Amino acid sequence: MSKRYNKNQSIASALKDEKWDYISLQQVSSLSGKYDTIMKSLPFMIHYVKKNKSKKNKIAISSNMGLPERCPP
């Protein structure tokens, strides 16, 4: 399978485009550790990915290091 780049590609089509083992969801670094910000979108993202992934795919939620406030996102 050759890799393709499509700036208008949806997450759903990207999930189906390749044979993924894991699908990782991660909060943007500039909001790292801010529970209320991730909980606004994480339940929706998990539901969306579950609906569009294959049965063999596993979902991972990865943690990242927070950046100092002076660092751009």
mmCIF file with all atom_site columns, C-alpha atoms in Angstrom:
data_model
loop_
_atom_site.group_PDB
_atom_site.id
_atom_site.type_symbol
_atom_site.label_atom_id
_atom_site.label_alt_id
_atom_site.label_comp_id
_atom_site.label_asym_id
_atom_site.label_entity_id
_atom_site.label_seq_id
_atom_site.pdbx_PDB_ins_code
_atom_site.Cartn_x
_atom_site.Cartn_y
_atom_site.Cartn_z
_atom_site.occupancy
_atom_site.B_iso_or_equiv
_atom_site.pdbx_formal_charge
_atom_site.auth_seq_id
_atom_site.auth_comp_id
_atom_site.auth_asym_id
_atom_site.auth_atom_id
_atom_site.pdbx_PDB_model_num
ATOM 1  C CA . MET A 1 1  ? 0.000   0.000  0.000  1.00 0.00 ? 1  MET A CA 1
ATOM 2  C CA . SER A 1 2  ? 1.454   3.360  -0.917 1.00 0.00 ? 2  SER A CA 1
ATOM 3  C CA . LYS A 1 3  ? 1.080   6.240  1.479  1.00 0.00 ? 3  LYS A CA 1
ATOM 4  C CA . ARG A 1 4  ? -0.945  9.195  0.340  1.00 0.00 ? 4  ARG A CA 1
ATOM 5  C CA . TYR A 1 5  ? -1.329  12.704 1.673  1.00 0.00 ? 5  TYR A CA 1
ATOM 6  C CA . ASN A 1 6  ? -4.673  14.405 1.450  1.00 0.00 ? 6  ASN A CA 1
ATOM 7  C CA . LYS A 1 7  ? -5.127  17.613 3.420  1.00 0.00 ? 7  LYS A CA 1
ATOM 8  C CA . ASN A 1 8  ? -8.904  17.141 3.295  1.00 0.00 ? 8  ASN A CA 1
ATOM 9  C CA . GLN A 1 9  ? -8.826  13.559 4.574  1.00 0.00 ? 9  GLN A CA 1
ATOM 10 C CA . SER A 1 10 ? -11.181 12.815 7.436  1.00 0.00 ? 10 SER A CA 1
ATOM 11 C CA . ILE A 1 11 ? -10.173 10.946 10.577 1.00 0.00 ? 11 ILE A CA 1
ATOM 12 C CA . ALA A 1 12 ? -12.638 8.204  9.633  1.00 0.00 ? 12 ALA A CA 1
ATOM 13 C CA . SER A 1 13 ? -11.025 7.647  6.235  1.00 0.00 ? 13 SER A CA 1
ATOM 14 C CA . ALA A 1 14 ? -7.516  7.758  7.761  1.00 0.00 ? 14 ALA A CA 1
ATOM 15 C CA . LEU A 1 15 ? -8.542  5.047  10.246 1.00 0.00 ? 15 LEU A CA 1
ATOM 16 C CA . LYS A 1 16 ? -9.686  2.848  7.363  1.00 0.00 ? 16 LYS A CA 1
ATOM 17 C CA . ASP A 1 17 ? -6.814  3.763  5.022  1.00 0.00 ? 17 ASP A CA 1
ATOM 18 C CA . GLU A 1 18 ? -4.125  1.751  6.835  1.00 0.00 ? 18 GLU A CA 1
ATOM 19 C CA . LYS A 1 19 ? -3.836  -1.319 9.060  1.00 0.00 ? 19 LYS A CA 1
ATOM 20 C CA . TRP A 1 20 ? -3.379  0.332  12.451 1.00 0.00 ? 20 TRP A CA 1
ATOM 21 C CA . ASP A 1 21 ? -2.511  -1.642 15.586 1.00 0.00 ? 21 ASP A CA 1
ATOM 22 C CA . TYR A 1 22 ? -3.102  1.266  17.966 1.00 0.00 ? 22 TYR A CA 1
ATOM 23 C CA . ILE A 1 23 ? -4.887  4.568  17.609 1.00 0.00 ? 23 ILE A CA 1
ATOM 24 C CA . SER A 1 24 ? -3.469  7.073  20.055 1.00 0.00 ? 24 SER A CA 1
ATOM 25 C CA . LEU A 1 25 ? -5.378  10.077 21.373 1.00 0.00 ? 25 LEU A CA 1
ATOM 26 C CA . GLN A 1 26 ? -3.359  12.840 23.009 1.00 0.00 ? 26 GLN A CA 1
ATOM 27 C CA . GLN A 1 27 ? -4.116  16.246 24.452 1.00 0.00 ? 27 GLN A CA 1
ATOM 28 C CA . VAL A 1 28 ? -2.315  19.210 22.894 1.00 0.00 ? 28 VAL A CA 1
ATOM 29 C CA . SER A 1 29 ? 0.832   20.004 24.904 1.00 0.00 ? 29 SER A CA 1
ATOM 30 C CA . SER A 1 30 ? -0.202  23.556 25.743 1.00 0.00 ? 30 SER A CA 1
ATOM 31 C CA . LEU A 1 31 ? -3.252  22.174 27.616 1.00 0.00 ? 31 LEU A CA 1
ATOM 32 C CA . SER A 1 32 ? -1.453  19.225 29.208 1.00 0.00 ? 32 SER A CA 1
ATOM 33 C CA . GLY A 1 33 ? -2.756  18.377 32.654 1.00 0.00 ? 33 GLY A CA 1
ATOM 34 C CA . LYS A 1 34 ? -5.888  20.522 32.330 1.00 0.00 ? 34 LYS A CA 1
ATOM 35 C CA . TYR A 1 35 ? -8.496  17.858 32.991 1.00 0.00 ? 35 TYR A CA 1
ATOM 36 C CA . ASP A 1 36 ? -11.523 19.998 32.172 1.00 0.00 ? 36 ASP A CA 1
ATOM 37 C CA . THR A 1 37 ? -10.224 20.811 28.686 1.00 0.00 ? 37 THR A CA 1
ATOM 38 C CA . ILE A 1 38 ? -9.633  17.208 27.654 1.00 0.00 ? 38 ILE A CA 1
ATOM 39 C CA . MET A 1 39 ? -12.918 16.008 29.130 1.00 0.00 ? 39 MET A CA 1
ATOM 40 C CA . LYS A 1 40 ? -14.779 18.370 26.791 1.00 0.00 ? 40 LYS A CA 1
ATOM 41 C CA . SER A 1 41 ? -13.709 16.385 23.724 1.00 0.00 ? 41 SER A CA 1
ATOM 42 C CA . LEU A 1 42 ? -12.275 13.027 24.845 1.00 0.00 ? 42 LEU A CA 1
ATOM 43 C CA . PRO A 1 43 ? -15.595 11.167 25.277 1.00 0.00 ? 43 PRO A CA 1
ATOM 44 C CA . PHE A 1 44 ? -16.685 12.292 21.792 1.00 0.00 ? 44 PHE A CA 1
ATOM 45 C CA . MET A 1 45 ? -13.313 11.335 20.266 1.00 0.00 ? 45 MET A CA 1
ATOM 46 C CA . ILE A 1 46 ? -13.373 7.874  21.862 1.00 0.00 ? 46 ILE A CA 1
ATOM 47 C CA . HIS A 1 47 ? -16.908 7.277  20.590 1.00 0.00 ? 47 HIS A CA 1
ATOM 48 C CA . TYR A 1 48 ? -15.991 8.538  17.084 1.00 0.00 ? 48 TYR A CA 1
ATOM 49 C CA . VAL A 1 49 ? -12.861 6.377  16.868 1.00 0.00 ? 49 VAL A CA 1
ATOM 50 C CA . LYS A 1 50 ? -14.674 3.277  18.169 1.00 0.00 ? 50 LYS A CA 1
ATOM 51 C CA . LYS A 1 51 ? -17.367 3.791  15.544 1.00 0.00 ? 51 LYS A CA 1
ATOM 52 C CA . ASN A 1 52 ? -14.808 4.086  12.703 1.00 0.00 ? 52 ASN A CA 1
ATOM 53 C CA . LYS A 1 53 ? -11.983 1.722  13.660 1.00 0.00 ? 53 LYS A CA 1
ATOM 54 C CA . SER A 1 54 ? -11.676 -1.943 12.802 1.00 0.00 ? 54 SER A CA 1
ATOM 55 C CA . LYS A 1 55 ? -12.317 -4.529 15.507 1.00 0.00 ? 55 LYS A CA 1
ATOM 56 C CA . LYS A 1 56 ? -8.600  -5.336 15.751 1.00 0.00 ? 56 LYS A CA 1
ATOM 57 C CA . ASN A 1 57 ? -7.536  -1.744 16.508 1.00 0.00 ? 57 ASN A CA 1
ATOM 58 C CA . LYS A 1 58 ? -6.851  -0.767 20.092 1.00 0.00 ? 58 LYS A CA 1
ATOM 59 C CA . ILE A 1 59 ? -7.284  2.765  21.430 1.00 0.00 ? 59 ILE A CA 1
ATOM 60 C CA . ALA A 1 60 ? -4.516  4.296  23.542 1.00 0.00 ? 60 ALA A CA 1
ATOM 61 C CA . ILE A 1 61 ? -4.659  7.547  25.447 1.00 0.00 ? 61 ILE A CA 1
ATOM 62 C CA . SER A 1 62 ? -1.165  8.917  25.819 1.00 0.00 ? 62 SER A CA 1
ATOM 63 C CA . SER A 1 63 ? 0.009   11.469 28.311 1.00 0.00 ? 63 SER A CA 1
ATOM 64 C CA . ASN A 1 64 ? 2.427   14.204 27.403 1.00 0.00 ? 64 ASN A CA 1
ATOM 65 C CA . MET A 1 65 ? 4.631   16.638 29.267 1.00 0.00 ? 65 MET A CA 1
ATOM 66 C CA . GLY A 1 66 ? 3.247   20.079 29.849 1.00 0.00 ? 66 GLY A CA 1
ATOM 67 C CA . LEU A 1 67 ? 5.136   22.964 28.334 1.00 0.00 ? 67 LEU A CA 1
ATOM 68 C CA . PRO A 1 68 ? 5.902   26.189 30.160 1.00 0.00 ? 68 PRO A CA 1
ATOM 69 C CA . GLU A 1 69 ? 3.271   28.846 29.412 1.00 0.00 ? 69 GLU A CA 1
ATOM 70 C CA . ARG A 1 70 ? 5.781   30.893 27.414 1.00 0.00 ? 70 ARG A CA 1
ATOM 71 C CA . CYS A 1 71 ? 6.133   28.108 24.819 1.00 0.00 ? 71 CYS A CA 1
ATOM 72 C CA . PRO A 1 72 ? 3.834   28.351 21.811 1.00 0.00 ? 72 PRO A CA 1
ATOM 73 C CA . PRO A 1 73 ? 1.506   25.398 21.121 1.00 0.00 ? 73 PRO A CA 1
#
